[in-house]
Coordinates of C-alpha atoms (C1' of nucleotides) in Angstrom, one line a residue:
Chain B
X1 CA 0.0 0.0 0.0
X2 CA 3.3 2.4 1.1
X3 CA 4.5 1.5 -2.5
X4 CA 1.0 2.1 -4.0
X5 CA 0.5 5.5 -2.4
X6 CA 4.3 6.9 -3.2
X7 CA 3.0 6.7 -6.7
X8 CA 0.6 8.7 -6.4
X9 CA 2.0 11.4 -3.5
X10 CA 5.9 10.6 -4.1
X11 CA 8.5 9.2 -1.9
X12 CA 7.3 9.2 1.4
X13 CA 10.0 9.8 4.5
X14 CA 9.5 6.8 6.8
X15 CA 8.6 8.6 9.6
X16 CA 5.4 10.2 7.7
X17 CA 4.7 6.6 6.4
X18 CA 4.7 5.2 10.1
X19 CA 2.6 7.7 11.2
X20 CA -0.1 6.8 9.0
X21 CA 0.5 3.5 8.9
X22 CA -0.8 3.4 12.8
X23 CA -4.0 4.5 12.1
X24 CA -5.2 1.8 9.6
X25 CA -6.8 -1.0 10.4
X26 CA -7.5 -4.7 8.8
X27 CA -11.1 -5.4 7.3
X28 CA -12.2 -7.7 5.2
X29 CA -15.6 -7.9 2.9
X30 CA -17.3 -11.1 1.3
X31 CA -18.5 -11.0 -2.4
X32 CA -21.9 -9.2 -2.3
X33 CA -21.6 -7.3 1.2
X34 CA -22.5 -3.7 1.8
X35 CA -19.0 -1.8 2.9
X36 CA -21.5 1.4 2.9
X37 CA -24.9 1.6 3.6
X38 CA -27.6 4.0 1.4
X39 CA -28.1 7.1 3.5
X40 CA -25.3 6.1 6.2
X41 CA -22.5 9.6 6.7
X42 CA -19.4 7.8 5.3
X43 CA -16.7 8.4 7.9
X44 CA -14.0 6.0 6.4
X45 CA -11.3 5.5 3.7
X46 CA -10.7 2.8 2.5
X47 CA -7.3 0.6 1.1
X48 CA -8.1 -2.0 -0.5
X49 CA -5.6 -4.4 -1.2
X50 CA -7.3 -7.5 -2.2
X51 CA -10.7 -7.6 -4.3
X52 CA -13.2 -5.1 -6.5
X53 CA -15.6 -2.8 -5.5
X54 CA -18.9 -0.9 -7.3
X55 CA -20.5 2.4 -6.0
X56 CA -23.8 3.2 -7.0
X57 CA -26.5 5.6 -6.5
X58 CA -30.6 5.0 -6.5
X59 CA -32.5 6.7 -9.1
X60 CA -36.5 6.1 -9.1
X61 CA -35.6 2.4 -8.2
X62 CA -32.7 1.6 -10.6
X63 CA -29.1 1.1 -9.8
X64 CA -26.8 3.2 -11.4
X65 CA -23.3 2.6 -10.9
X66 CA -21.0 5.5 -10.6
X67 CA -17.2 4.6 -10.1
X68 CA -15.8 0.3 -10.2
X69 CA -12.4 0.0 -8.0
X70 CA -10.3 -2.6 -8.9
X71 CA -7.2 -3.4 -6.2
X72 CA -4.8 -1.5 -5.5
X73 CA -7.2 1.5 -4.7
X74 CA -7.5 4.0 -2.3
X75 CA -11.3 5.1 -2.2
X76 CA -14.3 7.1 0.0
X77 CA -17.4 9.2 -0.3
X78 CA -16.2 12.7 -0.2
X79 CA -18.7 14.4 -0.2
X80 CA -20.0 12.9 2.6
X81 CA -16.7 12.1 4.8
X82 CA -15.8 15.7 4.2
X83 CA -19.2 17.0 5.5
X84 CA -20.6 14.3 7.6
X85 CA -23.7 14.4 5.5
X86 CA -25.5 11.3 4.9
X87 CA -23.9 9.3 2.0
X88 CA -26.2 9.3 -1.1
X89 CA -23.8 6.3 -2.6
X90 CA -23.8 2.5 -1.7
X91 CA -20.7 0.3 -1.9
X92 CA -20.3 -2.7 -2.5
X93 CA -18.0 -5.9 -2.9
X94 CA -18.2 -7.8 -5.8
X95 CA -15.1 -9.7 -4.9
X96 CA -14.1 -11.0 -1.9
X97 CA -11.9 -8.4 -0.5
X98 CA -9.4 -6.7 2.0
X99 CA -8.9 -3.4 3.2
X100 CA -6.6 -1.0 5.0
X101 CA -9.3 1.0 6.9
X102 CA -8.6 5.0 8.2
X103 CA -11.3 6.9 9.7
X104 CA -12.0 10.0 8.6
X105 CA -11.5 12.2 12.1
X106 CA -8.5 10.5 12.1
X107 CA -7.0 11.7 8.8
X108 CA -7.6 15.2 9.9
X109 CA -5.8 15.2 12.8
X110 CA -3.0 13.6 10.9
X111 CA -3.4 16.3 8.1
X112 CA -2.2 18.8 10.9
X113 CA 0.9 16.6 11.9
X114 CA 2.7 16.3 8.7
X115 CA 2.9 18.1 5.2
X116 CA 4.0 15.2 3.9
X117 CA -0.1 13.5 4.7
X118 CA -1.2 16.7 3.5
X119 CA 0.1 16.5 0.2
X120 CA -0.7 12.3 -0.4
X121 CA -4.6 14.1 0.0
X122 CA -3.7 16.6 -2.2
X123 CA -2.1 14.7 -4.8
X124 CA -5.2 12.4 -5.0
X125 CA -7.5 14.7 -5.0
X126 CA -5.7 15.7 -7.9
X127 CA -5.5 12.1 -9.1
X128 CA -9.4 11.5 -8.7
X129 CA -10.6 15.2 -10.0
X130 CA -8.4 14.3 -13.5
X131 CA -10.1 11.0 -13.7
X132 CA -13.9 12.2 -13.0
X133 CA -13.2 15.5 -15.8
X134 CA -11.9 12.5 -18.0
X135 CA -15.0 10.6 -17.7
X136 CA -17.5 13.8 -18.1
X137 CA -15.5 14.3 -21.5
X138 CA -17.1 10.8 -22.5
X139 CA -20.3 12.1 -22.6
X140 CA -19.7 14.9 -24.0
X141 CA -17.7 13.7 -27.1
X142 CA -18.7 10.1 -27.4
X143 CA -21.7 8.3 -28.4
X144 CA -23.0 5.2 -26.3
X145 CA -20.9 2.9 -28.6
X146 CA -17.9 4.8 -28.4
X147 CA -18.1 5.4 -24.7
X148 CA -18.1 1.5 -24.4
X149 CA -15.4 1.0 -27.0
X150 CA -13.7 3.6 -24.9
X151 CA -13.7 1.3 -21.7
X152 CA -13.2 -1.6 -23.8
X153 CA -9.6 -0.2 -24.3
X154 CA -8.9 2.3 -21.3
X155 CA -10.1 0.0 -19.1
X156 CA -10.2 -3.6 -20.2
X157 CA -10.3 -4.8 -16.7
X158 CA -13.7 -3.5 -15.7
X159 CA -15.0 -6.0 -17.9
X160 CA -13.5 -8.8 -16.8
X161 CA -14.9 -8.2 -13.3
X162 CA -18.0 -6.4 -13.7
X163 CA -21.3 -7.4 -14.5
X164 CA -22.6 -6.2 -17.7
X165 CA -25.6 -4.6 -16.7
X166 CA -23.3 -2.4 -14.1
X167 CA -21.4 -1.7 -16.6
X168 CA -24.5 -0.4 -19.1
X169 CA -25.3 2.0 -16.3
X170 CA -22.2 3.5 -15.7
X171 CA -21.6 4.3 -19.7
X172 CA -25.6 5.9 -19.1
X173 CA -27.5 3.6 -21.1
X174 CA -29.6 0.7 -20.7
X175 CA -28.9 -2.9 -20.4
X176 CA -30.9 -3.9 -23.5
X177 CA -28.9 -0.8 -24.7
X178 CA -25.5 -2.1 -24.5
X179 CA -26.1 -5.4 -25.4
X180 CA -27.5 -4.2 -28.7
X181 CA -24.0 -2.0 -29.1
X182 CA -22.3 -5.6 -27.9
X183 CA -23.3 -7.4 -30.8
X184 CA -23.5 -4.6 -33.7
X185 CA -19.6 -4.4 -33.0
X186 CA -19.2 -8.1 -32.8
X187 CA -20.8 -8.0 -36.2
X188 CA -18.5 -5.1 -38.2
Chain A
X1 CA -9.1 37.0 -2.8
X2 CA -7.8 35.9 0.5
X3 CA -11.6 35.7 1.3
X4 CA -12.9 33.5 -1.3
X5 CA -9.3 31.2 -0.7
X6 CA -10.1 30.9 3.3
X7 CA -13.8 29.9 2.5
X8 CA -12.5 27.0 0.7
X9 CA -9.5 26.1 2.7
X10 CA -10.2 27.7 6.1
X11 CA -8.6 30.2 7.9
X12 CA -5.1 31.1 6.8
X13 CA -1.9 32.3 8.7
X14 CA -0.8 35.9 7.6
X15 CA 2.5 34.5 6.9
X16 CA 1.4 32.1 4.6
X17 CA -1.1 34.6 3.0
X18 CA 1.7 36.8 2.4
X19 CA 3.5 34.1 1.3
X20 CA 1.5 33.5 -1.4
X21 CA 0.3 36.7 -2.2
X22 CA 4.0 37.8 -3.0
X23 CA 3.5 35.3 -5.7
X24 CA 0.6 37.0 -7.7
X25 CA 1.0 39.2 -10.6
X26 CA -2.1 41.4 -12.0
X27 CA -3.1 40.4 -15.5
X28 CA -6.0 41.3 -17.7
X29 CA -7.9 40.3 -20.6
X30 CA -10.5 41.7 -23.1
X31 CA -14.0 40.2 -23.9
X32 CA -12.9 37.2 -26.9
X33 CA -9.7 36.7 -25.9
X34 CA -7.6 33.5 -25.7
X35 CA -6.3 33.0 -22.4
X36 CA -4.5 29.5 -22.8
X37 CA -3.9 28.3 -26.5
X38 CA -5.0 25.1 -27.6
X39 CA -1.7 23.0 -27.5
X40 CA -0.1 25.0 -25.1
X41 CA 1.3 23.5 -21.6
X42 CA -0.3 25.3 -18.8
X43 CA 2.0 27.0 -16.5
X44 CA -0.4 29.3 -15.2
X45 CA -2.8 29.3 -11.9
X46 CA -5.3 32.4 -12.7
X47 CA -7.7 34.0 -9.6
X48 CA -10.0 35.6 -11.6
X49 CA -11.0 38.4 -9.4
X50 CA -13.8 40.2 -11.9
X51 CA -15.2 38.7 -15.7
X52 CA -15.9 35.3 -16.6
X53 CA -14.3 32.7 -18.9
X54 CA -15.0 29.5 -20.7
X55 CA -12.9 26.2 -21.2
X56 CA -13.6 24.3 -24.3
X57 CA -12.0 21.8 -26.5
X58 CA -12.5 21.0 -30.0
X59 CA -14.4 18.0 -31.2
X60 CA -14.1 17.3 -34.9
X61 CA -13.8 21.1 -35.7
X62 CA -16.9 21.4 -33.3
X63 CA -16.1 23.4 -30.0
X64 CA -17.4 21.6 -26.9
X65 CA -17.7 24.2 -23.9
X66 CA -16.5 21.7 -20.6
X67 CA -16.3 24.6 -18.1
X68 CA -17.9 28.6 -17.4
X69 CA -16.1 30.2 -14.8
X70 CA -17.3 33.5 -13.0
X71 CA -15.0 35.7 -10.6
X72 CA -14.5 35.2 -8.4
X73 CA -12.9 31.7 -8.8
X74 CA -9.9 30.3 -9.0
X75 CA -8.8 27.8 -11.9
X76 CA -6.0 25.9 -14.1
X77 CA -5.9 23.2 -16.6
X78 CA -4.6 20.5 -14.3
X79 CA -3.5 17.7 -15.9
X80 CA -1.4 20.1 -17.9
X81 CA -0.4 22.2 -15.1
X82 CA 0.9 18.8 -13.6
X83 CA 2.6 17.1 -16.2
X84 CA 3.9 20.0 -18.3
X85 CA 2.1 18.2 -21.6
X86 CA 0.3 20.8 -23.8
X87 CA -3.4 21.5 -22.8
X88 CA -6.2 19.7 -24.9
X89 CA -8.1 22.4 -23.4
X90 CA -8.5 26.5 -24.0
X91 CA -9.5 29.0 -22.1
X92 CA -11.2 32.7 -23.5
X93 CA -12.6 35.4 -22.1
X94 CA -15.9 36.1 -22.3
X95 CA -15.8 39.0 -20.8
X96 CA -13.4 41.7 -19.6
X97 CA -11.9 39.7 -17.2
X98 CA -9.3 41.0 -14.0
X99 CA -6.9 38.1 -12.7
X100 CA -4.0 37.2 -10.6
X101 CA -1.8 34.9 -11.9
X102 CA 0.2 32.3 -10.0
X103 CA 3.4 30.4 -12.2
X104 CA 2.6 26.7 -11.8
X105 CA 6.2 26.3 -10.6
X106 CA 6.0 28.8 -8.0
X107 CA 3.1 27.2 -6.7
X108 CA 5.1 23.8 -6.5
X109 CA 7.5 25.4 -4.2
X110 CA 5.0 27.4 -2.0
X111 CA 3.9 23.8 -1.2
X112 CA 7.0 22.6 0.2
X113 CA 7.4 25.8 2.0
X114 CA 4.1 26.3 4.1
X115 CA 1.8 23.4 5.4
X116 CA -1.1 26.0 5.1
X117 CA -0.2 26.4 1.1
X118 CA -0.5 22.5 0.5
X119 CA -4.1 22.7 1.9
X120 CA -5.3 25.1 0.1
X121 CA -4.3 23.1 -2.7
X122 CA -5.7 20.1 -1.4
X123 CA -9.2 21.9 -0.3
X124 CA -9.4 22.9 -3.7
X125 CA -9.1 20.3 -5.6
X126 CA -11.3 18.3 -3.4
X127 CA -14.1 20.6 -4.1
X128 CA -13.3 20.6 -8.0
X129 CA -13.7 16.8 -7.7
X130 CA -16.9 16.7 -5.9
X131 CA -18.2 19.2 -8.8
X132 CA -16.7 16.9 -11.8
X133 CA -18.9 14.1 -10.2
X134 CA -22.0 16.2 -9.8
X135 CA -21.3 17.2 -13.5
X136 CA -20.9 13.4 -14.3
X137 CA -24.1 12.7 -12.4
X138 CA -26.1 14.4 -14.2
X139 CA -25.6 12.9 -17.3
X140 CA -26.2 9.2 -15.7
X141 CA -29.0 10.4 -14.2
X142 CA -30.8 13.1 -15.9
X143 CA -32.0 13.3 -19.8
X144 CA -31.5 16.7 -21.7
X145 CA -34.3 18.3 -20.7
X146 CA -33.9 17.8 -17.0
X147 CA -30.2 18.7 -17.1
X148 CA -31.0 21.9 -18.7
X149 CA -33.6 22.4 -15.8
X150 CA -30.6 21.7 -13.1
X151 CA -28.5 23.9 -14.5
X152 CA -31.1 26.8 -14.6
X153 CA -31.9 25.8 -11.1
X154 CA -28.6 25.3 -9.5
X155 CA -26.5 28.1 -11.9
X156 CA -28.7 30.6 -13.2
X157 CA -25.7 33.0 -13.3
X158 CA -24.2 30.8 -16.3
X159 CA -27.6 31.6 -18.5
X160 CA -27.2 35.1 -18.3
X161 CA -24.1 35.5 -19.0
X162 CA -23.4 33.0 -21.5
X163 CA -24.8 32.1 -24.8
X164 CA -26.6 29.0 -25.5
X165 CA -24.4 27.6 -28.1
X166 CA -22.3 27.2 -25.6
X167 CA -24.6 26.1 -22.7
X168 CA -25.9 23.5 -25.2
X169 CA -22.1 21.4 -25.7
X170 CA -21.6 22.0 -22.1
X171 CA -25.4 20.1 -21.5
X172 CA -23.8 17.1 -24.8
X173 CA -26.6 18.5 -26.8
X174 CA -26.3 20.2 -30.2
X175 CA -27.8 24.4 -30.4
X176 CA -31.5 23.2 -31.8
X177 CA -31.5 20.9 -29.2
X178 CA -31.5 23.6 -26.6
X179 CA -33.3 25.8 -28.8
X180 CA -36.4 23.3 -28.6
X181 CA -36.3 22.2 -25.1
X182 CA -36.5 25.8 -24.1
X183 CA -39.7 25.9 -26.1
X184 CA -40.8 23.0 -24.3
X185 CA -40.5 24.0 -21.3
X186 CA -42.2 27.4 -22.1
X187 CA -44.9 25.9 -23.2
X188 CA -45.7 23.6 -20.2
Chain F
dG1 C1' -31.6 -33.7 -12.1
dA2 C1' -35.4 -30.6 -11.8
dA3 C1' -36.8 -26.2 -10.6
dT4 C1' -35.5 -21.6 -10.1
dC5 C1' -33.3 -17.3 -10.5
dC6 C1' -30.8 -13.9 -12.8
dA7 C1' -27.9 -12.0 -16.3
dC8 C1' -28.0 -11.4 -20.9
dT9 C1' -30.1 -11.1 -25.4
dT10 C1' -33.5 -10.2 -28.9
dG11 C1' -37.5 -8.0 -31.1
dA12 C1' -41.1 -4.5 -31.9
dC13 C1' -42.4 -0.1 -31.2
dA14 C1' -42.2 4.7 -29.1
dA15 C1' -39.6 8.7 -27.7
dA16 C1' -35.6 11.5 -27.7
dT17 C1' -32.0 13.6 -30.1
dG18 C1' -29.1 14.6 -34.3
dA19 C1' -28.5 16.4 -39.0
dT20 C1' -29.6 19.5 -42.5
dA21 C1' -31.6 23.4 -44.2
dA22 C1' -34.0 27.6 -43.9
dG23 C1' -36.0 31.5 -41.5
dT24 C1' -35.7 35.2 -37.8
dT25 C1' -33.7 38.6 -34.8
dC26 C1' -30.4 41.5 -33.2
dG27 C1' -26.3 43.9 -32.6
dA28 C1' -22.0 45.5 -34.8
dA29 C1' -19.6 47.4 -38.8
dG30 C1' -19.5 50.3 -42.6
Chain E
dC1 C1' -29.4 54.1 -41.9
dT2 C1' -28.1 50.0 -44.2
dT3 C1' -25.8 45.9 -44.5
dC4 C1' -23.9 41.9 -42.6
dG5 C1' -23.0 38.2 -39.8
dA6 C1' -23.8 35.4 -36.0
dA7 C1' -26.9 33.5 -32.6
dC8 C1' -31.0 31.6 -32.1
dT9 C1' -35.2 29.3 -33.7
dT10 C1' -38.1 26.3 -36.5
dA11 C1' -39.2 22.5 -39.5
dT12 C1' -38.4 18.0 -41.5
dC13 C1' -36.5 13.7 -41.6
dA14 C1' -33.0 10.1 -40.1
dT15 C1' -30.8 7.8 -36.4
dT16 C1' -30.1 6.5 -31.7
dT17 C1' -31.8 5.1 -27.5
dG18 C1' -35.5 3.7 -24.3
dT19 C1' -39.4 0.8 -23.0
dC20 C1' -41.7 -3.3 -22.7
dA21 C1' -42.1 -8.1 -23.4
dA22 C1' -40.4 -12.5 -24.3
dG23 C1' -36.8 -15.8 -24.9
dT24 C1' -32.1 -18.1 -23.9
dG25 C1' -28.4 -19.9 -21.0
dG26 C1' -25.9 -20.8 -17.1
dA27 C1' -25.4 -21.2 -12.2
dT28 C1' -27.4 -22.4 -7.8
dT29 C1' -30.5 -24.7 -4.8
dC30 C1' -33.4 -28.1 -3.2

DNA sequence: GAATCCACTTGACAAATGATAAGTTCGAAG
DNA sequence: CTTCGAACTTATCATTTGTCAAGTGGATTC
C-alpha cells in the first residue's frame, strides 16, 4: 500500500509513512456485502488491497453505478466524509476483499501533523478530479458505442470483473442498450 | 481573494497569505480573448477576481464548452499544469476579465514551504472533484431536458451571462436541441 | 436432475436527439 | 441608416436510444 501510495504522492520519508500507517486497520468484505450503507455519513477511507468494489447511486428504483475499483485503490465518499452528511452512494463488494481501513476524524488530525499526509490528500484529490473530468468528456464527445469502446480499451479490466448490466449503467445507457452496441460491434 | 481562498481552505496564517500573495501578478484580458492556446502546456494558476471565462475543447472542428467560470474563482488546466504536456483544453474570455496569476512552478515550491499552502491546494481540488462528479451525475442520471432544468436551477448565473451555443455542448446536446427544449418548457 | 433465478439477449415499437436546411432577430460594422 | 454576420429558432426527416415483453443460457438450490 506504502508502494502504492508513493506513486501517487511521491517518496514518502519513513517517519510520515509510520505515522499513518498506525492508524489503519484490517477489514475484510465477502462478495456481495454492503461496505457502505444508502443514507449512512461515510466516515471511512478505504485501502483495499485485495478484491473489486462498485458504487452506485438510486434513481427512481434503478441502480446506477458511478465509479468500479479494482485493487490497489485507495477510495471514499467525499462528499459525505468531508461533510458528515449522509452518504447518497452505496458500496459494494463484488469480490471477496481486503482493506486497510482510516477513519475520517483521524486523517484530519494527521493532516495537521505532517505536510508530507497533507500533500498524499492533495495529490489524489488531484489524481481523482483528473479522472472524473476524463469521464464527463465521454459524454460529452462520445456516443453510447464509443463510450463502451472507450472502456473496452482504457479500461479492459472493468470487464473482466463487472457485470454487464453495471457496466451499461455507468456508460448511461440501458442494459438492452448495450447489449445491442455488444453485438453490432461483434458483427462489423 | 484571500476571502474566497479561506472559504474554501479555512482560515489562513498571515504568513502564509503573504507568502502566497507575493507570488501573484495582475493580469487582464478583453471580452474574446484566448487565455490558454490550444496545445499549449499550462503554466499558469489564474484567480480571476472580476469577468468570466470558458474552457472548451474541439471535437471534430466542433467546440465543446466543458467549463464557465465566473470571478471570483480560482482555476488551471490541471492535468497540464501537472505534467507540463500541452493543454487539450483553451480558455477565452468572455468577458473583460481581471486576474492574478500564480506560475505553476512557483506554486510547487510554495507547497513545500508552508503546510497552510499544501491545503489550500488540497481543499481545492477536493471541491473541483466533488463538482466533476456532480457534472458526471447528471448525465447518468438526468435526460436533456432535466439537465438543462438543473442547470437553470442550480446556476442561473451561467444563462445570463453565457450564450446558448455554448450552454448546449456543455449540456452534450447540439444548439437546436437547446433551442427546442426551451420551447418546451415554455410551453408547459 | 429438476426447478428456479438472474444476467444477458432479442424483437417491436415509441420517444428523444441529431443532421440538415432555412428562417428570424439583433447587434455590430461600414 | 443600411448591411452583414452570428446567434437563435423552427421544420423535416433520419438515427439513436429507451421501453416493454419475451426468450435463452448458465449457475445455484433443493
Amino acid at each position: 500500500m506504502r508502494e502504492y501510495i508513493e506513486q501517487i504522492s511521491g517518496k514518502l520519508p519513513d517517519e510520515a509513512w509510520i505515522l499513518y500507517q498506525q492508524n489503519l486497520k484490517a477489514m475484510r468484505s465477502e462478495k456481495g456485502q454492503l461496505i457502505l450503507g444508502l443514507h449512512k455519513p461515510c466516515k471511512t477511507i478505504w485501502h483495499m488491497t485485495k478484491g473489486a468494489v462498485r458504487k452506485l447511486e438510486m434513481d427512481n428504483g434503478i441502480e446506477k453505478t458511478t465509479h468500479f475499483y479494482v485493487a490497489p485503490k485507495v477510495f471514499t465518499v467525499l462528499h459525505s466524509a468531508l461533510t458528515g452528511e449522509p452518504s447518497d452512494l452505496s458500496i459494494i463488494s463484488e469480490e471477496d476483499c481486503e482493506f486497510l481501513t482510516l477513519d475520517i476524524d483521524q486523517l484530519k488530525i494527521l493532516y495537521q501533523q505532517s505536510i508530507y499526509i497533507e500533500r498524499v490528500g492533495r495529490r489524489m484529490a488531484e489524481e481523482e478530479f483528473i479522472e472524473e473530468f476524463s469521464m464527463r468528456r465521454m459524454f460529452l464527445k462520445l456516443d453510447a458505442l464509443q463510450r463502451y469502446e472507450y472502456l473496452e480499451k482504457k479500461h479492459p479490466e472493468i470487464l473482466r470483473r463487472f457485470q454487464l448490466k453495471d457496466v451499461a449503467t455507468f456508460l448511461g445507457v440501458t442494459p438492452e442498450t448495450l447489449s445491442r452496441l455488444r453485438k453490432l460491434r461483434l458483427s462489423v
